[in-house]
CSV table of C-alpha atoms and ligand atoms in Angstrom, one decimal:
chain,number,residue,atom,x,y,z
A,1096,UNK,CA,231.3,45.2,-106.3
A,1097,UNK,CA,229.6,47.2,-103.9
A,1098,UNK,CA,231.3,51.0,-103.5
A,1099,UNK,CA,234.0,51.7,-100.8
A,1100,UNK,CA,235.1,55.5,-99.7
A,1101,UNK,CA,238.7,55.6,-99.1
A,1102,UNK,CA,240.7,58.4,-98.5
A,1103,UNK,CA,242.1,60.1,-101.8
A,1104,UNK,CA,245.5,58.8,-101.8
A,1105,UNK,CA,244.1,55.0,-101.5
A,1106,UNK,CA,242.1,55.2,-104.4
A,1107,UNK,CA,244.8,55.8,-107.1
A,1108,UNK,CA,243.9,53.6,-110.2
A,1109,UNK,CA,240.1,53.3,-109.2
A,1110,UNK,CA,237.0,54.2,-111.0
A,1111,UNK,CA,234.8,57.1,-109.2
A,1112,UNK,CA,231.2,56.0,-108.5
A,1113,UNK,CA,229.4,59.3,-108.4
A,1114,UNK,CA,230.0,62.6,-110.2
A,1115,UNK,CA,232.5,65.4,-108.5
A,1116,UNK,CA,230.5,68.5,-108.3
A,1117,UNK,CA,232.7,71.2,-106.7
A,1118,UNK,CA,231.6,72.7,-103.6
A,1119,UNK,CA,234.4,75.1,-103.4
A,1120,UNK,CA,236.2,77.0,-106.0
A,1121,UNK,CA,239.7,76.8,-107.5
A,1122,UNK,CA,241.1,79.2,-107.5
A,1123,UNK,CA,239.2,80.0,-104.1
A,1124,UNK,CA,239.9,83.8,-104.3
A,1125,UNK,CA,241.7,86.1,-107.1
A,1126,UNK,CA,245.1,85.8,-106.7
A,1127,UNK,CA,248.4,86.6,-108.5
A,1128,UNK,CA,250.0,85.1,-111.0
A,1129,UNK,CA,253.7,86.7,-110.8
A,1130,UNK,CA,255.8,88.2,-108.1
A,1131,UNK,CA,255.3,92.4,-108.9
A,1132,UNK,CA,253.0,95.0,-108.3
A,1133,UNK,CA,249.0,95.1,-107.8
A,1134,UNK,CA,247.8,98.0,-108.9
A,1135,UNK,CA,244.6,99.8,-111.2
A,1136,UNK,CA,245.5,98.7,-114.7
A,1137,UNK,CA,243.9,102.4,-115.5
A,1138,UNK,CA,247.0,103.9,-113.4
A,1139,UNK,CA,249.7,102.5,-115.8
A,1140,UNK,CA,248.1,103.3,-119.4
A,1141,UNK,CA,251.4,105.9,-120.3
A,1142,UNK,CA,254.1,103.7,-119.8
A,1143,UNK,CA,256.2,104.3,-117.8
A,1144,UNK,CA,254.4,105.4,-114.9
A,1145,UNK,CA,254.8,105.8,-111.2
A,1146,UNK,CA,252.8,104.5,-108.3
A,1147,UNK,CA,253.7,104.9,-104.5
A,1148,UNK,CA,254.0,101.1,-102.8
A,1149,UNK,CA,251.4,101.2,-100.3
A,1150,UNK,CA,252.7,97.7,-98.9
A,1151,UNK,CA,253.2,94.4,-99.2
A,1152,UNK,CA,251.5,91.0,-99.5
A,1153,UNK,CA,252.9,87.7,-99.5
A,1154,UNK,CA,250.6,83.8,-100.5
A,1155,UNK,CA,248.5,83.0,-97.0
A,1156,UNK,CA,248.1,86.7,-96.6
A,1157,UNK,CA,245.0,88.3,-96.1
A,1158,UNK,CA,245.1,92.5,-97.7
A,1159,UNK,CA,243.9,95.0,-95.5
A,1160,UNK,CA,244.8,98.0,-97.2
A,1161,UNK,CA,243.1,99.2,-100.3
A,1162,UNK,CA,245.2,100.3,-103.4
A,1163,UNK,CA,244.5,103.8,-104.4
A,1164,UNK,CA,244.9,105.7,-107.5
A,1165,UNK,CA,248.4,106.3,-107.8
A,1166,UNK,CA,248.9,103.6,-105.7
A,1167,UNK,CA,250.7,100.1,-105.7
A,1168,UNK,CA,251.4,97.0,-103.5
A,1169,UNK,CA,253.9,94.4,-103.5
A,1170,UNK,CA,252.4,91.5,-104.1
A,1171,UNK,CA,254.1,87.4,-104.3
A,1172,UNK,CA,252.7,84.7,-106.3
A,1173,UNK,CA,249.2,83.5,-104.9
A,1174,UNK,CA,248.8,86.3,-102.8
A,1175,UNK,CA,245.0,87.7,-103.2
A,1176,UNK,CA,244.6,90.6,-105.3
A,1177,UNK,CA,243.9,93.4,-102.9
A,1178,UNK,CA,240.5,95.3,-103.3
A,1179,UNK,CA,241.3,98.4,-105.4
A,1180,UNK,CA,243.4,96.7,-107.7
A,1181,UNK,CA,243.2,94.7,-110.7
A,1182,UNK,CA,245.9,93.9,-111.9
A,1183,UNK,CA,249.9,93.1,-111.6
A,1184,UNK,CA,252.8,94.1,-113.2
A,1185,UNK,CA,255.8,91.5,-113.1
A,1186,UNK,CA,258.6,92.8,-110.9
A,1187,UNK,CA,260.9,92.2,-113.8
A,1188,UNK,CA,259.2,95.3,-115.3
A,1189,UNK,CA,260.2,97.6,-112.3
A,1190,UNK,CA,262.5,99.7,-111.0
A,1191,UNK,CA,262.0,100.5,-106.8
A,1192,UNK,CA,262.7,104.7,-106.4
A,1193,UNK,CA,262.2,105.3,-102.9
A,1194,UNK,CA,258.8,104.5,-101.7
A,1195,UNK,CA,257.8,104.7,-105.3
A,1196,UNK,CA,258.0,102.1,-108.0
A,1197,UNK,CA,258.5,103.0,-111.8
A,1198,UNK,CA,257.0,100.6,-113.9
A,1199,UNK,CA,258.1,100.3,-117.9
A,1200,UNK,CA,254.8,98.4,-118.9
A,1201,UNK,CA,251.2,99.4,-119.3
A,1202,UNK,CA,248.5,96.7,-117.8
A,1203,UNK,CA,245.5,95.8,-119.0
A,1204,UNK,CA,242.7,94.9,-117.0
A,1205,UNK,CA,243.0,91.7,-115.7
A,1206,UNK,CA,246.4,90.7,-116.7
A,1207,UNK,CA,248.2,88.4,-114.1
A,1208,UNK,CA,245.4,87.9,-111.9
A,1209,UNK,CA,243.5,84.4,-111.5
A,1210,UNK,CA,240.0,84.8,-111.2
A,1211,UNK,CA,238.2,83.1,-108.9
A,1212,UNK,CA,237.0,79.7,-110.5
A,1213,UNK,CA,239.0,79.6,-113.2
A,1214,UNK,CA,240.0,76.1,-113.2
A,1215,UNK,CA,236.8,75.4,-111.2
A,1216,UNK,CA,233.8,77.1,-110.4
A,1217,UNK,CA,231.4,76.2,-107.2
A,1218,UNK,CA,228.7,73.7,-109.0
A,1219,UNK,CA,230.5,72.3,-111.5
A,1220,UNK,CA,231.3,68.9,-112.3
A,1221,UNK,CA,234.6,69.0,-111.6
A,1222,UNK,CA,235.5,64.8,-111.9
A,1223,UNK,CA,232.7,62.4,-113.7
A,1224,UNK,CA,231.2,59.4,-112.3
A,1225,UNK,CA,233.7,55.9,-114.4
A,1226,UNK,CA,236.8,58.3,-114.4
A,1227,UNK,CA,239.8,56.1,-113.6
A,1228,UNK,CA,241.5,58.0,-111.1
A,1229,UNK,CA,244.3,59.0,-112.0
A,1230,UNK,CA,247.4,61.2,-110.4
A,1231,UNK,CA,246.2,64.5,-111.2
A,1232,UNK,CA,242.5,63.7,-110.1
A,1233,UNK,CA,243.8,63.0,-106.5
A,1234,UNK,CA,245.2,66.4,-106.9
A,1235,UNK,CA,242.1,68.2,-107.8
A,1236,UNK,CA,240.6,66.0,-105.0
A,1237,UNK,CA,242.4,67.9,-102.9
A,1238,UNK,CA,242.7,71.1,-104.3
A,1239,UNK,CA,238.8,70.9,-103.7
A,1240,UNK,CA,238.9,69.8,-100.1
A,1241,UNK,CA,237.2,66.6,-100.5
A,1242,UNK,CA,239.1,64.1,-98.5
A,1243,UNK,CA,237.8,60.5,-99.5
A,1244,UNK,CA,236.0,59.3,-102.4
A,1245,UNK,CA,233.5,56.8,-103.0
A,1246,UNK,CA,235.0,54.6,-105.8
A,1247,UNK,CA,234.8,50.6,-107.0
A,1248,UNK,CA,236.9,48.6,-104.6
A,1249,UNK,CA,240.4,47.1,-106.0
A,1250,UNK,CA,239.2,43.3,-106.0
A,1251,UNK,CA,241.3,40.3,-104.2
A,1252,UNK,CA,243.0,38.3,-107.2
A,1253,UNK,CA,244.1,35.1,-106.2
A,1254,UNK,CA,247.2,33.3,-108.2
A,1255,UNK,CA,248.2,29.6,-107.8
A,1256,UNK,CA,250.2,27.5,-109.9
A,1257,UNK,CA,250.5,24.7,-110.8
A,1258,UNK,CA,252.7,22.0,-111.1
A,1259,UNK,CA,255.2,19.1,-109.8
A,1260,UNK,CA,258.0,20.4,-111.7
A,1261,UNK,CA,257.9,23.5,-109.5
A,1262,UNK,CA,260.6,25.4,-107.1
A,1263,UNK,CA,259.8,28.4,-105.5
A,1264,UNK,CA,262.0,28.5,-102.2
A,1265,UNK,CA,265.9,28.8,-103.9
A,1266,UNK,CA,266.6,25.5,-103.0
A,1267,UNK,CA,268.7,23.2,-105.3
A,1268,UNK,CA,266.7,22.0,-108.4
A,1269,UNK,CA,266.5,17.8,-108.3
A,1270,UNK,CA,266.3,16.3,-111.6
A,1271,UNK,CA,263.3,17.4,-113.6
A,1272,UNK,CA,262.6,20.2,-111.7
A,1273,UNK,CA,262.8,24.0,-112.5
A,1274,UNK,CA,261.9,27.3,-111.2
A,1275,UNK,CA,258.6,28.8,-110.6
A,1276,UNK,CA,257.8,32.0,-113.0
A,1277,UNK,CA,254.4,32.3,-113.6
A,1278,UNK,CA,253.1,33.2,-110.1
A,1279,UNK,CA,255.6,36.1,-109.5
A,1280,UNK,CA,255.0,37.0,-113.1
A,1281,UNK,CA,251.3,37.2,-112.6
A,1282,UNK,CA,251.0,38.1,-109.2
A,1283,UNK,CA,252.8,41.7,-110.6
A,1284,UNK,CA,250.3,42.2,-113.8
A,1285,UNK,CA,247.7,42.0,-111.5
A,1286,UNK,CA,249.0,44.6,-109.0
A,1287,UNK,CA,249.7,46.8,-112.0
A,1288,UNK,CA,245.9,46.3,-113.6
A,1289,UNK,CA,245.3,47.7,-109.9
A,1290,UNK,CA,244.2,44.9,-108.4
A,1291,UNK,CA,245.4,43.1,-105.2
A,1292,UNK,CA,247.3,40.1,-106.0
A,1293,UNK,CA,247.1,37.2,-103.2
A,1294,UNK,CA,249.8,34.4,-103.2
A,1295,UNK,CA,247.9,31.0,-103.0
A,1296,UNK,CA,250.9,29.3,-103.5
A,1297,UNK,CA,252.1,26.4,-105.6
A,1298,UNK,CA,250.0,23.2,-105.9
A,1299,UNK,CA,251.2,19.8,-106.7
A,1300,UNK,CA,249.1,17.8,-110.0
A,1301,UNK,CA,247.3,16.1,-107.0
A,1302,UNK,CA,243.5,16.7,-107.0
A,1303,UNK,CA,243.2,16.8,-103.6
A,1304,UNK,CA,246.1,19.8,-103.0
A,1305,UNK,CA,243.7,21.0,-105.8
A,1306,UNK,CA,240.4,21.3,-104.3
A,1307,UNK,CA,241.5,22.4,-100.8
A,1308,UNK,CA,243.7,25.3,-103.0
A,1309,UNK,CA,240.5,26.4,-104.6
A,1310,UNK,CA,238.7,26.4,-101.7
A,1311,UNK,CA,240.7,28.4,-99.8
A,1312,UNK,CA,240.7,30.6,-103.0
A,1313,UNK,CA,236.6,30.7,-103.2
A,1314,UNK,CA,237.4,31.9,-99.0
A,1315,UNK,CA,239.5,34.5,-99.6
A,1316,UNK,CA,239.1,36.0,-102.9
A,1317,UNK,CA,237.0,37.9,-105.5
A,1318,UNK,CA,238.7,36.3,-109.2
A,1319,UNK,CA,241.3,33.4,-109.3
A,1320,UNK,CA,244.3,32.9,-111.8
A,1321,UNK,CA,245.8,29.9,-111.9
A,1322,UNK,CA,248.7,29.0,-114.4
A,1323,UNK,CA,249.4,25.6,-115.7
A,1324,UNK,CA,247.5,22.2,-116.1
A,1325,UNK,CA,244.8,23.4,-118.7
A,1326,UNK,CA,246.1,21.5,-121.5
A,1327,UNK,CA,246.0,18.1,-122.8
A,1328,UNK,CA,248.1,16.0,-120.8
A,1329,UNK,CA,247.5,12.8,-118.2
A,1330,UNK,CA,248.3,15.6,-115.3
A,1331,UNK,CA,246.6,18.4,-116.5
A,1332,UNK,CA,244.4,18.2,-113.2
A,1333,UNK,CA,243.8,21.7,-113.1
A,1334,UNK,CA,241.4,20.7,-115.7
A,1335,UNK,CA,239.7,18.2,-114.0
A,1336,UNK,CA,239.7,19.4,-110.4
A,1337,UNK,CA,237.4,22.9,-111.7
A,1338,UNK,CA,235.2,21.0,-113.6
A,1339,UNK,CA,233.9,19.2,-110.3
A,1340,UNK,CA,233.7,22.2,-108.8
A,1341,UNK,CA,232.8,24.8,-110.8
A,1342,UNK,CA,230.8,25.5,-114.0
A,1343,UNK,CA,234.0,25.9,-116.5
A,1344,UNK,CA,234.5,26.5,-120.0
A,1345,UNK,CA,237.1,24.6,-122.1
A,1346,UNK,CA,238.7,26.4,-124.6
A,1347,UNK,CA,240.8,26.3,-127.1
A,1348,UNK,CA,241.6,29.9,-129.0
A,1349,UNK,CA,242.6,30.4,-132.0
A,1350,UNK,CA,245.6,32.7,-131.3
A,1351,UNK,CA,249.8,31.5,-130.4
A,1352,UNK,CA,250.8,31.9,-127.8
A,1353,UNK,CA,247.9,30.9,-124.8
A,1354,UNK,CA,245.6,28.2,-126.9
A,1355,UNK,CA,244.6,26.3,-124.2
A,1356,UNK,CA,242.2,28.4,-121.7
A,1357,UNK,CA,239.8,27.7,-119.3
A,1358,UNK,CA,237.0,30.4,-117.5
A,1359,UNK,CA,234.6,29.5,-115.2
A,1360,UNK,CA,232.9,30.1,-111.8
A,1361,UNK,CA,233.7,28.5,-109.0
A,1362,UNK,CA,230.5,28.6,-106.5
A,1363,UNK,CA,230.6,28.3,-102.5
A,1364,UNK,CA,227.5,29.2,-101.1
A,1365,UNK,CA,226.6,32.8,-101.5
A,1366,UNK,CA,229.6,33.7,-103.3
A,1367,UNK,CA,230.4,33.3,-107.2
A,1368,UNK,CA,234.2,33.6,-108.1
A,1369,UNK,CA,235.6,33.9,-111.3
A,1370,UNK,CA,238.5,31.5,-112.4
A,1371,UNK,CA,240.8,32.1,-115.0
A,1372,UNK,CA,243.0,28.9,-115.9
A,1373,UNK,CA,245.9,30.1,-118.0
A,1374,UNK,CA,248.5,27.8,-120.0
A,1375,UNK,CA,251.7,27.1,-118.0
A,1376,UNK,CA,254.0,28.2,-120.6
A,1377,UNK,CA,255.3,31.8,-118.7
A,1378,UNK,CA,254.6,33.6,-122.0
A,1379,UNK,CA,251.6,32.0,-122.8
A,1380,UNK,CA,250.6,33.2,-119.2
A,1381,UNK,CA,251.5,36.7,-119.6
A,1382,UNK,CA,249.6,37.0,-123.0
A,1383,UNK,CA,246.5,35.6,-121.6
A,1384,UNK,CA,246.3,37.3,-118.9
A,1385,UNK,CA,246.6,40.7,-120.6
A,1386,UNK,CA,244.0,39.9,-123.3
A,1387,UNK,CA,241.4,37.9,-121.2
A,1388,UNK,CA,242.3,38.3,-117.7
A,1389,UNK,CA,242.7,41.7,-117.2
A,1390,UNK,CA,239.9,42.9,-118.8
A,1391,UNK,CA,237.4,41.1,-117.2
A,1392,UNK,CA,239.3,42.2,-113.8
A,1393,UNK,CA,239.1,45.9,-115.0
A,1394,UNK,CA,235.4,45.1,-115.4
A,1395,UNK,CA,234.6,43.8,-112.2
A,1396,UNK,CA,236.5,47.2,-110.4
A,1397,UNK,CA,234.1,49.2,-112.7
A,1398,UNK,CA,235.9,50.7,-115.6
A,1399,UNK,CA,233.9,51.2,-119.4
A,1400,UNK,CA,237.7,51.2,-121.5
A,1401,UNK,CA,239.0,47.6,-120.6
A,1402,UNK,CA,241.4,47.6,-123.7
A,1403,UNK,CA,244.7,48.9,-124.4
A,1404,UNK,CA,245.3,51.6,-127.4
A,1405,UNK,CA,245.6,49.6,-130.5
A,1406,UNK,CA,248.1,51.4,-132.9
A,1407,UNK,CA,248.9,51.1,-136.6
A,1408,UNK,CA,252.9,50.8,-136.4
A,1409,UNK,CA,255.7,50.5,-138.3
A,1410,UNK,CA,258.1,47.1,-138.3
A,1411,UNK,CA,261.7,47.9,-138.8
A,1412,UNK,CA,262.5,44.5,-138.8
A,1413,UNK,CA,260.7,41.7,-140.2
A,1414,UNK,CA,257.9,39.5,-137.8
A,1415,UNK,CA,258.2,36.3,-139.1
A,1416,UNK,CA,255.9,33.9,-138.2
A,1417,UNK,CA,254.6,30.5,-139.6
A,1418,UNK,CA,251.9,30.4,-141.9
A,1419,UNK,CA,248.7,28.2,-142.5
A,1420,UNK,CA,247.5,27.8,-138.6
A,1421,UNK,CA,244.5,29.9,-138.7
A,1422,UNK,CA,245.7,31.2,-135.6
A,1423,UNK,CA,246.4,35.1,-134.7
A,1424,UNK,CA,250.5,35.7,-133.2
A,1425,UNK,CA,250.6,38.1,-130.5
A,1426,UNK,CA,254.5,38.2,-130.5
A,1427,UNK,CA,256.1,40.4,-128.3
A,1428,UNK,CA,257.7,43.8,-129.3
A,1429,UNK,CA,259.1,46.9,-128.4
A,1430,UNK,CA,257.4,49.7,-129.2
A,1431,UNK,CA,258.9,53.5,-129.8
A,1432,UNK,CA,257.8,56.5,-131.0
A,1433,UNK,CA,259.8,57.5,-134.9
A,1434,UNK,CA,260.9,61.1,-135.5
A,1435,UNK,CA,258.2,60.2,-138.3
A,1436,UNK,CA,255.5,60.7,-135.4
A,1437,UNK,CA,254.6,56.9,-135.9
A,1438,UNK,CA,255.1,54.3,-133.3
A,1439,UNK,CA,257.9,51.9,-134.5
A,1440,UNK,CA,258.2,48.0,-133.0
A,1441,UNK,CA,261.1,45.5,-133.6
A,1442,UNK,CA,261.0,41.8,-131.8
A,1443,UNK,CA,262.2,41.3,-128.8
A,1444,UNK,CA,263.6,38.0,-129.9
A,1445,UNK,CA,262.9,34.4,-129.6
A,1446,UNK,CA,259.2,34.1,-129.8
A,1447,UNK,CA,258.5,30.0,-127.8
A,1448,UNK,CA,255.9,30.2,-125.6
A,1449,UNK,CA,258.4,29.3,-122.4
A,1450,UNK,CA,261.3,31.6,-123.6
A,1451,UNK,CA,260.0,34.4,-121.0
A,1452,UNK,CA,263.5,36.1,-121.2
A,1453,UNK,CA,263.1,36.4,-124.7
A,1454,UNK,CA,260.3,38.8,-123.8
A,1455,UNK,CA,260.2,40.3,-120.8
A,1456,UNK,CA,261.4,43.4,-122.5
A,1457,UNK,CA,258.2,43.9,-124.7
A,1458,UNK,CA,256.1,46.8,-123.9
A,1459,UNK,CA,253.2,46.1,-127.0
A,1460,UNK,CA,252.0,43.1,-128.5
A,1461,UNK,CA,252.3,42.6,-132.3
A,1462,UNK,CA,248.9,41.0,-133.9
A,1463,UNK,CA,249.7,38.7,-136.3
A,1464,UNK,CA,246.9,37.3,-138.8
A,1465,UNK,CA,247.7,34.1,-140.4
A,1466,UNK,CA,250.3,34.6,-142.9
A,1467,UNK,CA,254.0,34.8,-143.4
A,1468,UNK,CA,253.9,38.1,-140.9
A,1469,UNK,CA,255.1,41.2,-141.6
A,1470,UNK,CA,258.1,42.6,-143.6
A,1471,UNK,CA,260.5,45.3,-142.9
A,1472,UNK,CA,258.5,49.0,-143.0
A,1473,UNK,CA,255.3,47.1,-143.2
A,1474,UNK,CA,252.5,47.9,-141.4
A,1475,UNK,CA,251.0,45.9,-138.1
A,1476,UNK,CA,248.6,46.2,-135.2
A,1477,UNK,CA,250.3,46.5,-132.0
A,1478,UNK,CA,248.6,46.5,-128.4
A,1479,UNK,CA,250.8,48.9,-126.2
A,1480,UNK,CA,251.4,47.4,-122.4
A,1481,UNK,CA,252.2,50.9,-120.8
B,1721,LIG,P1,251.2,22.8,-118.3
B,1721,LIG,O1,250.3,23.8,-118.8
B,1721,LIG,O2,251.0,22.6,-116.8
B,1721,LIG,O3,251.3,21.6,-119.1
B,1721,LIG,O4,252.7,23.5,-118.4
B,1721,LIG,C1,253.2,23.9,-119.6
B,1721,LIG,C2,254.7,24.2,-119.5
B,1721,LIG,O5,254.8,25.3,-118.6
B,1721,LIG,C3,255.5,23.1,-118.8
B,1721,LIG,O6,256.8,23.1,-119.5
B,1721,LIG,C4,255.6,23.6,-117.4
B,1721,LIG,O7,256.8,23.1,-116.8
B,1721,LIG,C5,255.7,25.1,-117.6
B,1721,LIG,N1,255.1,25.8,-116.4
B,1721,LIG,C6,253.9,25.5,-115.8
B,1721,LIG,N2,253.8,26.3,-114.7
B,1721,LIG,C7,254.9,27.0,-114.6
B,1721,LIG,C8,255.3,28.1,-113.7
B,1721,LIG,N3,254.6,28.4,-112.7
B,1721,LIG,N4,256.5,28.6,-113.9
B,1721,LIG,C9,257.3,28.2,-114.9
B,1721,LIG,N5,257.0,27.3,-115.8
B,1721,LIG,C10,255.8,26.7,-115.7
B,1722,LIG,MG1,251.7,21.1,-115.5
């Protein structure tokens, strides 16, 4: 994707195209640290000494007198150091006699004052090109008076599903029916991988619903997600509608949940758009898309790291699962951090691919290998969601 400048507080969660290189300074002019005195550290060497207060400086002031020997000036948190002095004593460490101050502390050169470019200095790389912007870097933004950024554009993820069996509107289910999950479900892990999640809607196992749904997807968006008609039954059209239109692989993966899974691109003149078909199931959804569809999405906004931290934890509670699949489990777990120092998981319950409730509270996957899983205080690989 082709950069974008937007205005710093837009491009939280992107990926900066070019290196930062500070053309101002932070701090932008010595300043102090602590509400007290400004004074010459040489003044204060037999403690306690005392220095006449010359006057007063408050942050967004500008000095115009210069301290002295023998001299001191009030002086607030941020103010700038005034020329003469060089350093401050904390105001807890005086006592106000008149126009005098007695001071109980000796300073040493230096001490509560922030130099100029401290934190930054004019020239340096202050933010480097495929940092993820994060809080803190919109605050240095700032801090260094650059206003907009050029970054990797959040890309337009589209998200249909699929299905005849679906409700979306409230209305009173009819036999056969039920609600629709996956596209709120999905919609949501896109926003949060930074992305912009577009509604597409629901569309009915009818090819031609099908094709005008994935046109209008090729219209208005960079990647497509669709949930539901990827496996192996008579109305699995999702199937059959992207393989006339698109250049799609079929696959079947060797993990539980999310088997069934189809990528592909989906061509329209000029423009080449990734489709992701996921399995129906809500949970097989949700575990695709965080192994498979969000990376690639990370990729395509420009980010190097596209997975999560993998940890060693603990299980405090068995993981069952059943053995002699060949498949990897990605059950669903929540993770914790042990007065041990090591992450901890437990299940988050029933692990069927359409029990969704069962895991909406995970915040880590649990990998699995083929096996009888994982007993109490065992050791297992866990993905962390946050
Ligand atoms: P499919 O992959 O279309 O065969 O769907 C597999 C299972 O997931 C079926 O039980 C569907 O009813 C269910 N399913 C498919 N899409 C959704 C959805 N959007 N929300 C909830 N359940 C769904
Ligand atoms: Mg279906």
């Amino acid at each position: 994707m082709a950069p974008v400048v937007l205005p710093i507080r837009a491009a939280l969660g992107c990926v900066l195209v070019d290196d930062v290189v500070a053309r101002e300074a932070i701090p932008p002019f010595a300043n102090s640290s602590m509400d007290g005195y400004a004074l010459r550290a040489v003044d204060t060497r037999v403690a306690p000494s005392r220095l006449r207060v010359i006057g007063e400086i408050a942050a967004g002031g500008a000095p115009t007198l210069t301290v002295g020997p023998g001299e001191a000036m009030r002086i607030m948190t941020g103010a700038p150091i005034p020329e003469g002095a060089d350093a401050v004593i904390m105001v807890e460490e005086s006592i106000i006699d008149g126009d005098h101050v007695v001071l109980s502390s000796a300073a040493a050169p230096g001490q509560s004052v922030r130099r100029v470019g401290e934190d930054v200095a004019i020239g340096d790389t202050a933010l480097l090109a495929g940092t993820v912007l994060r809080p803190a870097h919109l605050g240095v933004l700032a801090s260094l008076g650059e206003l907009s950024v050029s970054v990797y554009p959040r890309i337009t993820v589209g998200v249909i599903s699929s299905g005849d069996e679906l409700v979306e509107d409230g209305s009173e289910l009819k036999p056969g029916q039920i609600r629709e999950a996956n596209k709120e479900l999905l919609m949501a892990l896109v926003e949060r991988a930074n992305a912009v999640p577009v509604d597409l809607g629901l569309v009915r196992d009818d090819e031609k619903e099908l094709v005008s749904a994935f046109l209008d997807a090729i219209g208005r968006c960079d990647a497509l997600v669709t949930s539901g008609g990827v496996s192996m039954g008579d109305y699995d059209l999702v199937k059959a509608t992207l393989n006339r239109l698109g250049e799609m692989q079929w696959m079947q993966i060797a993990i539980q949940p999310a088997k069934p899974f189809a990528f592909g691109r989906l061509k329209h003149g000029e423009r080449v758009v990734p489709v992701f078909g996921l399995p129906g199931n809500p949970v097989s959804s949700m575990v695709s898309f965080e192994l498979i569809a969000r990376p690639a999405i990370l990729k395509m906004m420009g980010h190097d790291v596209l997975d999560r931290v993998l940890v060693h934890a603990i299980a405090d509670a068995p993981l069952r699962r059943r053995a002699g699949d060949g498949k990897v489990n990605w059950q669903r777990v929540v993770a914790h951090f042990g007065d041990d120092g090591r992450v901890h998981v437990e299940s988050t319950g029933a692990q069927g691919s359409h029990q969704l409730a069962n895991s909406a509270g995970a915040n880590a996957f649990a990998r699995l290998e083929d096996g009888t899983g994982v007993e109490s205080g065992g050791e297992v690989l866990v993905v962390l969601l946050d």
